[in-house]
PDB file of C-alpha atoms in Angstrom:
ATOM      1  CA  MET A   1       0.066  -0.053  -0.082  1.00 91.00           C
ATOM      2  CA  ASN A   2       1.192   3.588  -0.801  1.00 94.00           C
ATOM      3  CA  TYR A   3       0.845   6.573   1.328  1.00 96.00           C
ATOM      4  CA  ALA A   4       1.242  10.116   0.597  1.00 95.00           C
ATOM      5  CA  SER A   5       3.569  11.033   3.592  1.00 96.00           C
ATOM      6  CA  LEU A   6       4.522   9.772   6.926  1.00 97.00           C
ATOM      7  CA  ASP A   7       1.645  11.647   8.518  1.00 97.00           C
ATOM      8  CA  ALA A   8      -0.632  10.062   6.128  1.00 97.00           C
ATOM      9  CA  PHE A   9       0.529   6.667   7.170  1.00 97.00           C
ATOM     10  CA  LEU A  10       0.153   7.530  10.801  1.00 97.00           C
ATOM     11  CA  ALA A  11      -3.488   8.749  10.011  1.00 96.00           C
ATOM     12  CA  GLU A  12      -4.405   5.923   7.873  1.00 95.00           C
ATOM     13  CA  GLY A  13      -2.242   2.992   8.041  1.00 94.00           C
ATOM     14  CA  THR A  14      -1.212   1.985  11.997  1.00 94.00           C
ATOM     15  CA  ALA A  15      -2.880  -1.115  11.375  1.00 95.00           C
ATOM     16  CA  ALA A  16       0.332  -2.442   9.781  1.00 96.00           C
ATOM     17  CA  LEU A  17       1.812  -1.671  13.377  1.00 96.00           C
ATOM     18  CA  ALA A  18      -0.743  -3.836  15.141  1.00 93.00           C
ATOM     19  CA  LYS A  19       1.043  -7.148  15.794  1.00 92.00           C
ATOM     20  CA  GLY A  20       4.851  -7.299  15.266  1.00 91.00           C
ATOM     21  CA  PRO A  21       7.658  -8.048  14.347  1.00 98.00           C
ATOM     22  CA  VAL A  22       7.450  -4.821  12.067  1.00 98.00           C
ATOM     23  CA  ALA A  23      10.550  -3.836   9.807  1.00 98.00           C
ATOM     24  CA  LEU A  24      11.318  -0.250   8.978  1.00 98.00           C
ATOM     25  CA  ILE A  25      13.529  -0.090   5.675  1.00 98.00           C
ATOM     26  CA  LEU A  26      15.072   3.526   5.172  1.00 98.00           C
ATOM     27  CA  VAL A  27      16.132   3.971   1.825  1.00 98.00           C
ATOM     28  CA  GLU A  28      18.821   6.465   1.322  1.00 97.00           C
ATOM     29  CA  ASP A  29      19.604   5.580  -2.275  1.00 95.00           C
ATOM     30  CA  LEU A  30      18.272   3.081  -5.017  1.00 95.00           C
ATOM     31  CA  VAL A  31      21.140   0.549  -4.676  1.00 97.00           C
ATOM     32  CA  GLU A  32      19.807  -2.965  -3.718  1.00 98.00           C
ATOM     33  CA  ALA A  33      16.465  -1.592  -2.397  1.00 97.00           C
ATOM     34  CA  GLU A  34      14.754  -4.460  -3.943  1.00 98.00           C
ATOM     35  CA  SER A  35      16.977  -7.021  -2.481  1.00 98.00           C
ATOM     36  CA  THR A  36      16.966  -5.448   0.933  1.00 98.00           C
ATOM     37  CA  ILE A  37      13.043  -5.845   0.692  1.00 98.00           C
ATOM     38  CA  ARG A  38      12.792  -9.221  -0.361  1.00 98.00           C
ATOM     39  CA  HIS A  39      15.423 -10.540   2.433  1.00 98.00           C
ATOM     40  CA  HIS A  40      13.510  -9.051   5.070  1.00 98.00           C
ATOM     41  CA  LEU A  41       9.833 -10.072   3.774  1.00 98.00           C
ATOM     42  CA  LYS A  42      11.663 -13.889   3.660  1.00 97.00           C
ATOM     43  CA  ALA A  43      13.129 -13.261   7.270  1.00 97.00           C
ATOM     44  CA  GLY A  44       9.432 -13.365   8.666  1.00 96.00           C
ATOM     45  CA  PHE A  45       8.772  -9.930   9.519  1.00 98.00           C
ATOM     46  CA  ARG A  46       4.661  -9.306   9.519  1.00 97.00           C
ATOM     47  CA  SER A  47       4.855  -5.964   8.244  1.00 97.00           C
ATOM     48  CA  VAL A  48       7.892  -4.254   6.235  1.00 98.00           C
ATOM     49  CA  LEU A  49       7.472  -0.226   5.969  1.00 98.00           C
ATOM     50  CA  VAL A  50       9.558   0.985   3.188  1.00 98.00           C
ATOM     51  CA  PHE A  51      10.679   4.673   3.705  1.00 98.00           C
ATOM     52  CA  ALA A  52      12.183   5.707  -0.003  1.00 97.00           C
ATOM     53  CA  PRO A  53      12.209   8.154  -2.562  1.00 96.00           C
ATOM     54  CA  GLU A  54       9.829   8.358  -4.994  1.00 94.00           C
ATOM     55  CA  ARG A  55      12.151   7.770  -8.044  1.00 95.00           C
ATOM     56  CA  LEU A  56      12.236   4.106  -6.569  1.00 96.00           C
ATOM     57  CA  VAL A  57      10.281   1.679  -8.919  1.00 95.00           C
ATOM     58  CA  LEU A  58       9.631  -1.849  -7.477  1.00 96.00           C
ATOM     59  CA  PRO A  59       8.092  -4.883  -9.320  1.00 96.00           C
ATOM     60  CA  GLU A  60       4.219  -5.190  -8.752  1.00 95.00           C
ATOM     61  CA  ASP A  61       4.481  -8.481  -6.660  1.00 94.00           C
ATOM     62  CA  LEU A  62       6.951  -6.647  -4.369  1.00 96.00           C
ATOM     63  CA  ALA A  63       5.078  -3.393  -3.934  1.00 96.00           C
ATOM     64  CA  ALA A  64       2.091  -5.485  -2.995  1.00 96.00           C
ATOM     65  CA  LYS A  65       3.603  -6.815   0.017  1.00 97.00           C
ATOM     66  CA  ILE A  66       4.730  -3.424   1.717  1.00 97.00           C
ATOM     67  CA  HIS A  67       3.589  -0.174   3.152  1.00 98.00           C
ATOM     68  CA  ARG A  68       5.651   2.579   1.179  1.00 97.00           C
ATOM     69  CA  ILE A  69       5.929   6.040   2.621  1.00 97.00           C
ATOM     70  CA  PRO A  70       7.770   8.788   0.508  1.00 97.00           C
ATOM     71  CA  ARG A  71      10.723   9.937   2.629  1.00 96.00           C
ATOM     72  CA  ASP A  72      13.906  11.692   2.084  1.00 95.00           C
ATOM     73  CA  MET A  73      16.404   9.781   4.319  1.00 95.00           C
ATOM     74  CA  HIS A  74      19.243  12.048   3.607  1.00 90.00           C
ATOM     75  CA  ARG A  75      18.407  15.163   5.270  1.00 90.00           C
ATOM     76  CA  PRO A  76      19.648  15.901   8.745  1.00 90.00           C
ATOM     77  CA  GLY A  77      17.854  13.893  11.637  1.00 93.00           C
ATOM     78  CA  ALA A  78      15.861  12.123   9.060  1.00 96.00           C
ATOM     79  CA  LEU A  79      16.416   8.722  11.059  1.00 97.00           C
ATOM     80  CA  THR A  80      14.955   9.851  14.580  1.00 97.00           C
ATOM     81  CA  GLU A  81      12.223  12.088  12.738  1.00 97.00           C
ATOM     82  CA  THR A  82      11.188   8.696  10.837  1.00 98.00           C
ATOM     83  CA  VAL A  83      11.579   6.241  13.591  1.00 98.00           C
ATOM     84  CA  ASN A  84      10.268   7.859  16.690  1.00 98.00           C
ATOM     85  CA  PRO A  85       6.587   8.631  15.101  1.00 98.00           C
ATOM     86  CA  VAL A  86       6.306   5.102  14.368  1.00 98.00           C
ATOM     87  CA  ILE A  87       7.501   4.078  17.646  1.00 98.00           C
ATOM     88  CA  ALA A  88       4.989   6.032  19.102  1.00 97.00           C
ATOM     89  CA  ALA A  89       2.071   5.249  17.180  1.00 97.00           C
ATOM     90  CA  ALA A  90       2.317   1.625  17.469  1.00 97.00           C
ATOM     91  CA  PRO A  91       0.878  -0.596  20.505  1.00 97.00           C
ATOM     92  CA  ALA A  92       3.048  -1.148  23.580  1.00 96.00           C
ATOM     93  CA  ASP A  93       5.458  -4.179  23.327  1.00 97.00           C
ATOM     94  CA  THR A  94       5.664  -4.513  19.430  1.00 98.00           C
ATOM     95  CA  TRP A  95       9.012  -5.896  18.208  1.00 98.00           C
ATOM     96  CA  MET A  96      10.262  -3.478  15.663  1.00 98.00           C
ATOM     97  CA  TYR A  97      13.600  -3.462  13.341  1.00 98.00           C
ATOM     98  CA  TYR A  98      15.228  -1.064  11.192  1.00 98.00           C
ATOM     99  CA  CYS A  99      18.160  -0.816   8.578  1.00 98.00           C
ATOM    100  CA  TYR A 100      19.043   0.970   5.461  1.00 98.00           C
ATOM    101  CA  ASN A 101      18.831  -0.380   1.844  1.00 98.00           C
ATOM    102  CA  ALA A 102      21.669  -2.641   1.033  1.00 98.00           C
ATOM    103  CA  GLU A 103      21.540  -4.125   4.774  1.00 98.00           C
ATOM    104  CA  TYR A 104      20.700  -7.826   5.475  1.00 98.00           C
ATOM    105  CA  LEU A 105      19.840  -8.894   9.051  1.00 98.00           C
ATOM    106  CA  PHE A 106      21.143 -12.268  10.355  1.00 98.00           C
ATOM    107  CA  HIS A 107      20.374 -13.976  13.256  1.00 98.00           C
ATOM    108  CA  PRO A 108      21.413 -17.360  14.719  1.00 97.00           C
ATOM    109  CA  PHE A 109      20.076 -20.392  12.762  1.00 97.00           C
ATOM    110  CA  CYS A 110      18.089 -17.871  10.514  1.00 97.00           C
ATOM    111  CA  GLU A 111      18.435 -20.351   7.754  1.00 97.00           C
ATOM    112  CA  THR A 112      15.832 -22.739   9.422  1.00 97.00           C
ATOM    113  CA  ARG A 113      14.319 -20.260  12.160  1.00 97.00           C
ATOM    114  CA  SER A 114      12.193 -16.976  11.446  1.00 97.00           C
ATOM    115  CA  VAL A 115      12.773 -13.607  13.027  1.00 98.00           C
ATOM    116  CA  GLN A 116       9.189 -14.389  15.006  1.00 97.00           C
ATOM    117  CA  GLU A 117      10.873 -17.343  16.505  1.00 97.00           C
ATOM    118  CA  LEU A 118      14.216 -15.425  17.263  1.00 97.00           C
ATOM    119  CA  LEU A 119      11.836 -12.593  18.807  1.00 97.00           C
ATOM    120  CA  ALA A 120       9.556 -14.927  20.851  1.00 97.00           C
ATOM    121  CA  PHE A 121      12.366 -16.544  22.526  1.00 96.00           C
ATOM    122  CA  HIS A 122      14.100 -13.178  23.374  1.00 97.00           C
ATOM    123  CA  THR A 123      10.468 -12.211  24.861  1.00 96.00           C
ATOM    124  CA  GLU A 124      10.733 -15.161  27.145  1.00 95.00           C
ATOM    125  CA  GLU A 125      14.249 -14.131  28.624  1.00 94.00           C
ATOM    126  CA  ARG A 126      12.464 -10.731  29.272  1.00 93.00           C
ATOM    127  CA  ARG A 127      14.805  -8.897  26.949  1.00 96.00           C
ATOM    128  CA  ARG A 128      12.963  -5.624  25.198  1.00 97.00           C
ATOM    129  CA  SER A 129      15.766  -5.073  22.887  1.00 97.00           C
ATOM    130  CA  MET A 130      18.464  -6.784  20.944  1.00 97.00           C
ATOM    131  CA  LEU A 131      22.190  -5.789  20.008  1.00 97.00           C
ATOM    132  CA  THR A 132      23.048  -5.877  16.265  1.00 98.00           C
ATOM    133  CA  TYR A 133      26.583  -5.534  14.902  1.00 97.00           C
ATOM    134  CA  VAL A 134      26.719  -3.980  11.653  1.00 98.00           C
ATOM    135  CA  VAL A 135      29.381  -5.910   9.730  1.00 98.00           C
ATOM    136  CA  ASP A 136      30.593  -3.945   6.714  1.00 98.00           C
ATOM    137  CA  LEU A 137      30.284  -5.799   3.270  1.00 98.00           C
ATOM    138  CA  TYR A 138      32.477  -4.731   0.333  1.00 98.00           C
ATOM    139  CA  ALA A 139      32.943  -5.713  -2.955  1.00 98.00           C
ATOM    140  CA  PRO A 140      36.263  -7.372  -3.969  1.00 97.00           C
ATOM    141  CA  ASP A 141      36.921  -5.262  -7.305  1.00 97.00           C
ATOM    142  CA  LEU A 142      36.159  -1.752  -7.060  1.00 97.00           C
ATOM    143  CA  ALA A 143      37.172  -1.007 -10.823  1.00 95.00           C
ATOM    144  CA  GLN A 144      34.202  -3.458 -11.659  1.00 97.00           C
ATOM    145  CA  ASN A 145      31.775  -2.403  -8.852  1.00 97.00           C
ATOM    146  CA  PRO A 146      32.857   1.287  -8.574  1.00 96.00           C
ATOM    147  CA  ASN A 147      29.870   1.628  -5.735  1.00 96.00           C
ATOM    148  CA  ALA A 148      31.563  -1.092  -3.856  1.00 97.00           C
ATOM    149  CA  VAL A 149      28.351  -3.444  -3.924  1.00 98.00           C
ATOM    150  CA  ASN A 150      28.348  -7.120  -4.909  1.00 98.00           C
ATOM    151  CA  LEU A 151      26.449  -9.414  -3.407  1.00 98.00           C
ATOM    152  CA  ARG A 152      27.622 -12.372  -5.183  1.00 97.00           C
ATOM    153  CA  ASP A 153      31.063 -11.827  -4.605  1.00 98.00           C
ATOM    154  CA  ALA A 154      30.858  -9.950  -0.964  1.00 98.00           C
ATOM    155  CA  MET A 155      33.484  -9.955   1.231  1.00 98.00           C
ATOM    156  CA  LEU A 156      33.844  -9.233   4.954  1.00 98.00           C
ATOM    157  CA  ASP A 157      36.715  -8.762   7.698  1.00 98.00           C
ATOM    158  CA  ARG A 158      37.362 -11.919   9.918  1.00 98.00           C
ATOM    159  CA  ALA A 159      39.533 -10.023  12.279  1.00 97.00           C
ATOM    160  CA  GLY A 160      39.831  -6.314  13.701  1.00 97.00           C
ATOM    161  CA  TYR A 161      36.889  -6.159  15.840  1.00 97.00           C
ATOM    162  CA  TYR A 162      37.148  -4.627  19.619  1.00 97.00           C
ATOM    163  CA  ALA A 163      35.041  -3.091  22.335  1.00 96.00           C
ATOM    164  CA  LEU A 164      35.416  -0.417  24.925  1.00 96.00           C
ATOM    165  CA  ALA A 165      33.593   0.348  27.961  1.00 95.00           C
ATOM    166  CA  ARG A 166      31.090   2.860  27.589  1.00 95.00           C
ATOM    167  CA  PRO A 167      31.364   5.651  29.853  1.00 93.00           C
ATOM    168  CA  ASP A 168      28.503   7.449  31.666  1.00 91.00           C
ATOM    169  CA  PRO A 169      29.050  11.098  31.088  1.00 87.00           C
ATOM    170  CA  ALA A 170      27.165  12.115  34.265  1.00 86.00           C
ATOM    171  CA  THR A 171      29.904   9.915  36.360  1.00 89.00           C
ATOM    172  CA  GLY A 172      32.539   9.067  34.235  1.00 85.00           C
ATOM    173  CA  HIS A 173      32.324   5.380  35.271  1.00 92.00           C
ATOM    174  CA  ALA A 174      31.433   2.752  32.749  1.00 94.00           C
ATOM    175  CA  ARG A 175      27.717   1.884  32.121  1.00 94.00           C
ATOM    176  CA  GLU A 176      26.757  -1.637  33.217  1.00 93.00           C
ATOM    177  CA  ARG A 177      26.472  -4.060  30.328  1.00 95.00           C
ATOM    178  CA  GLN A 178      26.982  -1.525  27.813  1.00 96.00           C
ATOM    179  CA  LEU A 179      29.835  -1.362  25.172  1.00 95.00           C
ATOM    180  CA  ASP A 180      30.824   0.558  22.139  1.00 95.00           C
ATOM    181  CA  PHE A 181      32.098  -1.926  19.378  1.00 97.00           C
ATOM    182  CA  PHE A 182      34.284  -1.253  16.591  1.00 97.00           C
ATOM    183  CA  GLY A 183      35.787  -2.566  13.327  1.00 97.00           C
ATOM    184  CA  GLY A 184      35.518  -2.939   9.814  1.00 98.00           C
ATOM    185  CA  LEU A 185      35.657  -0.130   7.242  1.00 98.00           C
ATOM    186  CA  ARG A 186      34.811   2.179   9.841  1.00 97.00           C
ATOM    187  CA  TRP A 187      37.874   0.969  11.891  1.00 97.00           C
ATOM    188  CA  ARG A 188      40.264   0.420   8.574  1.00 97.00           C
ATOM    189  CA  PHE A 189      39.668   3.607   7.245  1.00 97.00           C
ATOM    190  CA  GLU A 190      38.655   5.597  10.297  1.00 96.00           C
ATOM    191  CA  GLU A 191      40.554   8.935   8.910  1.00 95.00           C
ATOM    192  CA  HIS A 192      37.225   9.467   6.796  1.00 96.00           C
ATOM    193  CA  ILE A 193      34.628   8.643   9.228  1.00 94.00           C
ATOM    194  CA  PRO A 194      33.598  11.218  11.914  1.00 93.00           C
ATOM    195  CA  VAL A 195      34.263  10.047  15.290  1.00 93.00           C
ATOM    196  CA  LYS A 196      30.600   9.733  16.500  1.00 91.00           C
ATOM    197  CA  ARG A 197      30.176   7.404  13.690  1.00 93.00           C
ATOM    198  CA  ARG A 198      32.656   5.090  13.986  1.00 96.00           C
ATOM    199  CA  LYS A 199      30.647   2.540  16.236  1.00 97.00           C
ATOM    200  CA  ILE A 200      29.475  -0.755  14.485  1.00 97.00           C
ATOM    201  CA  ASP A 201      26.790  -1.492  17.231  1.00 97.00           C
ATOM    202  CA  ARG A 202      23.359  -0.614  16.682  1.00 97.00           C
ATOM    203  CA  ILE A 203      20.146  -1.840  18.693  1.00 97.00           C
ATOM    204  CA  ALA A 204      18.085  -2.405  15.534  1.00 98.00           C
ATOM    205  CA  LEU A 205      15.642  -5.108  17.279  1.00 98.00           C
ATOM    206  CA  PHE A 206      13.335  -3.339  19.845  1.00 98.00           C
ATOM    207  CA  ARG A 207      10.042  -3.697  21.678  1.00 98.00           C
ATOM    208  CA  THR A 208       8.056  -0.302  21.718  1.00 98.00           C
ATOM    209  CA  ARG A 209       6.771   1.140  24.869  1.00 97.00           C
ATOM    210  CA  PRO A 210       5.297   4.687  25.977  1.00 97.00           C
ATOM    211  CA  GLY A 211       7.839   7.562  25.877  1.00 97.00           C
ATOM    212  CA  LEU A 212      10.539   5.280  24.251  1.00 98.00           C
ATOM    213  CA  GLU A 213      12.627   7.210  21.789  1.00 98.00           C
ATOM    214  CA  LEU A 214      15.813   6.525  19.590  1.00 98.00           C
ATOM    215  CA  ARG A 215      18.631   8.839  19.650  1.00 96.00           C
ATOM    216  CA  ARG A 216      20.690   9.824  16.665  1.00 93.00           C
ATOM    217  CA  ASP A 217      23.491   7.656  17.954  1.00 93.00           C
ATOM    218  CA  ASN A 218      21.501   4.312  17.348  1.00 94.00           C
ATOM    219  CA  THR A 219      20.896   4.234  21.509  1.00 96.00           C
ATOM    220  CA  PHE A 220      17.641   4.690  22.870  1.00 98.00           C
ATOM    221  CA  ASN A 221      16.416   7.002  25.788  1.00 96.00           C
ATOM    222  CA  ASP A 222      15.843   3.838  28.360  1.00 96.00           C
ATOM    223  CA  GLU A 223      19.514   2.847  29.133  1.00 96.00           C
ATOM    224  CA  GLU A 224      18.373  -0.834  29.621  1.00 96.00           C
ATOM    225  CA  TYR A 225      17.668  -0.996  25.919  1.00 97.00           C
ATOM    226  CA  ASN A 226      21.171  -0.243  25.297  1.00 97.00           C
ATOM    227  CA  THR A 227      22.620  -3.155  27.018  1.00 96.00           C
ATOM    228  CA  TYR A 228      24.174  -6.375  25.273  1.00 93.00           C
ATOM    229  CA  SER A 229      22.599  -8.872  27.726  1.00 93.00           C
ATOM    230  CA  CYS A 230      20.607  -9.426  30.804  1.00 88.00           C
ATOM    231  CA  PRO A 231      22.621  -9.618  34.254  1.00 88.00           C
ATOM    232  CA  TRP A 232      22.262 -13.291  34.715  1.00 84.00           C
ATOM    233  CA  HIS A 233      23.610 -14.909  31.399  1.00 82.00           C
ATOM    234  CA  HIS A 234      24.483 -14.105  28.097  1.00 87.00           C
ATOM    235  CA  ASN A 235      21.778 -13.509  25.402  1.00 94.00           C
ATOM    236  CA  LEU A 236      20.821 -13.378  21.802  1.00 96.00           C
ATOM    237  CA  THR A 237      22.702 -10.711  19.480  1.00 97.00           C
ATOM    238  CA  ALA A 238      22.496 -10.446  15.669  1.00 98.00           C
ATOM    239  CA  ALA A 239      24.193  -9.027  12.780  1.00 98.00           C
ATOM    240  CA  ILE A 240      23.353  -6.979   9.799  1.00 98.00           C
ATOM    241  CA  ALA A 241      25.527  -7.394   6.899  1.00 98.00           C
ATOM    242  CA  SER A 242      25.854  -3.892   5.326  1.00 98.00           C
ATOM    243  CA  PHE A 243      27.077  -2.241   2.195  1.00 98.00           C
ATOM    244  CA  ARG A 244      26.287   0.884   3.576  1.00 98.00           C
ATOM    245  CA  VAL A 245      29.891   2.224   4.733  1.00 98.00           C
ATOM    246  CA  ALA A 246      31.682   0.804   1.658  1.00 98.00           C
ATOM    247  CA  LYS A 247      29.168   2.653  -0.720  1.00 97.00           C
ATOM    248  CA  ALA A 248      29.814   5.749   1.449  1.00 96.00           C
ATOM    249  CA  LEU A 249      33.481   5.706   1.303  1.00 97.00           C
ATOM    250  CA  LYS A 250      33.281   5.317  -2.659  1.00 96.00           C
ATOM    251  CA  PHE A 251      30.416   8.081  -3.121  1.00 94.00           C
ATOM    252  CA  ASN A 252      32.185  10.654  -1.035  1.00 92.00           C
ATOM    253  CA  PRO A 253      34.837  12.718  -3.034  1.00 91.00           C
ATOM    254  CA  GLY A 254      37.102  12.915   0.304  1.00 89.00           C
ATOM    255  CA  SER A 255      37.479   9.602   0.405  1.00 95.00           C
ATOM    256  CA  THR A 256      36.860   7.905  -3.176  1.00 92.00           C
ATOM    257  CA  TYR A 257      40.334   8.607  -4.486  1.00 91.00           C
ATOM    258  CA  ASP A 258      42.092   7.585  -1.361  1.00 93.00           C
ATOM    259  CA  ILE A 259      40.412   4.078  -1.799  1.00 95.00           C
ATOM    260  CA  ALA A 260      41.775   1.767  -4.636  1.00 94.00           C
ATOM    261  CA  ASP A 261      40.931  -1.649  -2.736  1.00 96.00           C
ATOM    262  CA  PHE A 262      39.034  -2.596   0.546  1.00 98.00           C
ATOM    263  CA  ARG A 263      40.854  -5.754   0.701  1.00 97.00           C
ATOM    264  CA  TRP A 264      43.244  -6.828   3.044  1.00 97.00           C
ATOM    265  CA  TYR A 265      44.773 -10.103   4.519  1.00 97.00           C
ATOM    266  CA  ASN A 266      42.142 -10.380   6.630  1.00 98.00           C
ATOM    267  CA  SER A 267      39.315 -10.421   3.853  1.00 98.00           C
ATOM    268  CA  VAL A 268      37.169 -13.496   3.661  1.00 98.00           C
ATOM    269  CA  PRO A 269      34.383 -14.191   1.093  1.00 98.00           C
ATOM    270  CA  PHE A 270      30.900 -13.716   2.692  1.00 98.00           C
ATOM    271  CA  THR A 271      28.997 -16.863   2.513  1.00 98.00           C
ATOM    272  CA  TRP A 272      25.621 -15.512   3.426  1.00 98.00           C
ATOM    273  CA  HIS A 273      25.198 -17.926   6.285  1.00 98.00           C
ATOM    274  CA  SER A 274      24.869 -17.391   9.755  1.00 98.00           C
ATOM    275  CA  GLN A 275      27.156 -20.082  10.658  1.00 98.00           C
ATOM    276  CA  GLN A 276      30.096 -17.885   9.538  1.00 98.00           C
ATOM    277  CA  LEU A 277      29.087 -15.011  11.356  1.00 98.00           C
ATOM    278  CA  MET A 278      28.655 -17.305  14.932  1.00 97.00           C
ATOM    279  CA  ASP A 279      31.987 -18.582  14.008  1.00 97.00           C
ATOM    280  CA  LEU A 280      33.808 -15.110  13.586  1.00 97.00           C
ATOM    281  CA  GLY A 281      32.116 -14.097  17.022  1.00 96.00           C
ATOM    282  CA  LEU A 282      30.148 -11.398  14.937  1.00 97.00           C
ATOM    283  CA  MET A 283      26.584 -13.041  16.844  1.00 96.00           C
ATOM    284  CA  GLU A 284      25.880 -14.830  20.010  1.00 94.00           C
ATOM    285  CA  PRO A 285      23.148 -17.600  20.034  1.00 95.00           C
ATOM    286  CA  GLY A 286      22.965 -17.442  23.683  1.00 90.00           C
ATOM    287  CA  GLN A 287      20.746 -19.564  25.105  1.00 89.00           C
ATOM    288  CA  TRP A 288      18.980 -20.632  22.009  1.00 88.00           C
ATOM    289  CA  PHE A 289      20.263 -24.120  20.901  1.00 79.00           C
TER     290      PHE A 289
END
């Protein structure tokens, strides 16, 4: 279904939010928008909301399965100005997810278990959010793929990831069960990445509640939502395989001429399988065996 604007969706289309999980796909450009939508429909989201420029053309079969809302996702503040009104309009305790085009959600055992099963288990563990790691993908040949996107031959870094304690600005002490994670292209090409955008952690899966708001740094105004696990044991985490940083580094005139190749000695082919991400420590099955 198509809507004239976000306001129109909030007035007419909130039935799509009645039962989760709900996926919000934020389309910044036209690169792999269709494959992103198809991936998340296949993952098992009950509703998929696509915020996209009007110039995006989708096949009829795909357009019939989504709720499309015209939106400029490049303008400052577009993330929070898009996601927070949808959170406010949804019933409490609705699971939601957000990502950008050319990003693909993976969770433990996603080849045989749906995102609905994932979140049902996570709910039983009394968790209201799930940490996801944004894992950078990139094309191996930038001469052949100047936008750095190649799904068939995608590569990722097998090493170079690390975490630092997240300090509380009010006290200077480390926040409990919160870490800032780094790695991938944001780490290797950090001279081209603003300091505030170098983290690879994102709370991409969360349950709505009254007053909940997403902040511009991909964290929430409820600090418990920003934790990676509960106090008593390890919980599930997921990963988002993403070409977004690679695209930006090759699109930005300040970096494109400095980067002839994203590959290094720790580059390996991406198999598009959850087991590879678990083997590399890029997501955690927790107690979900």
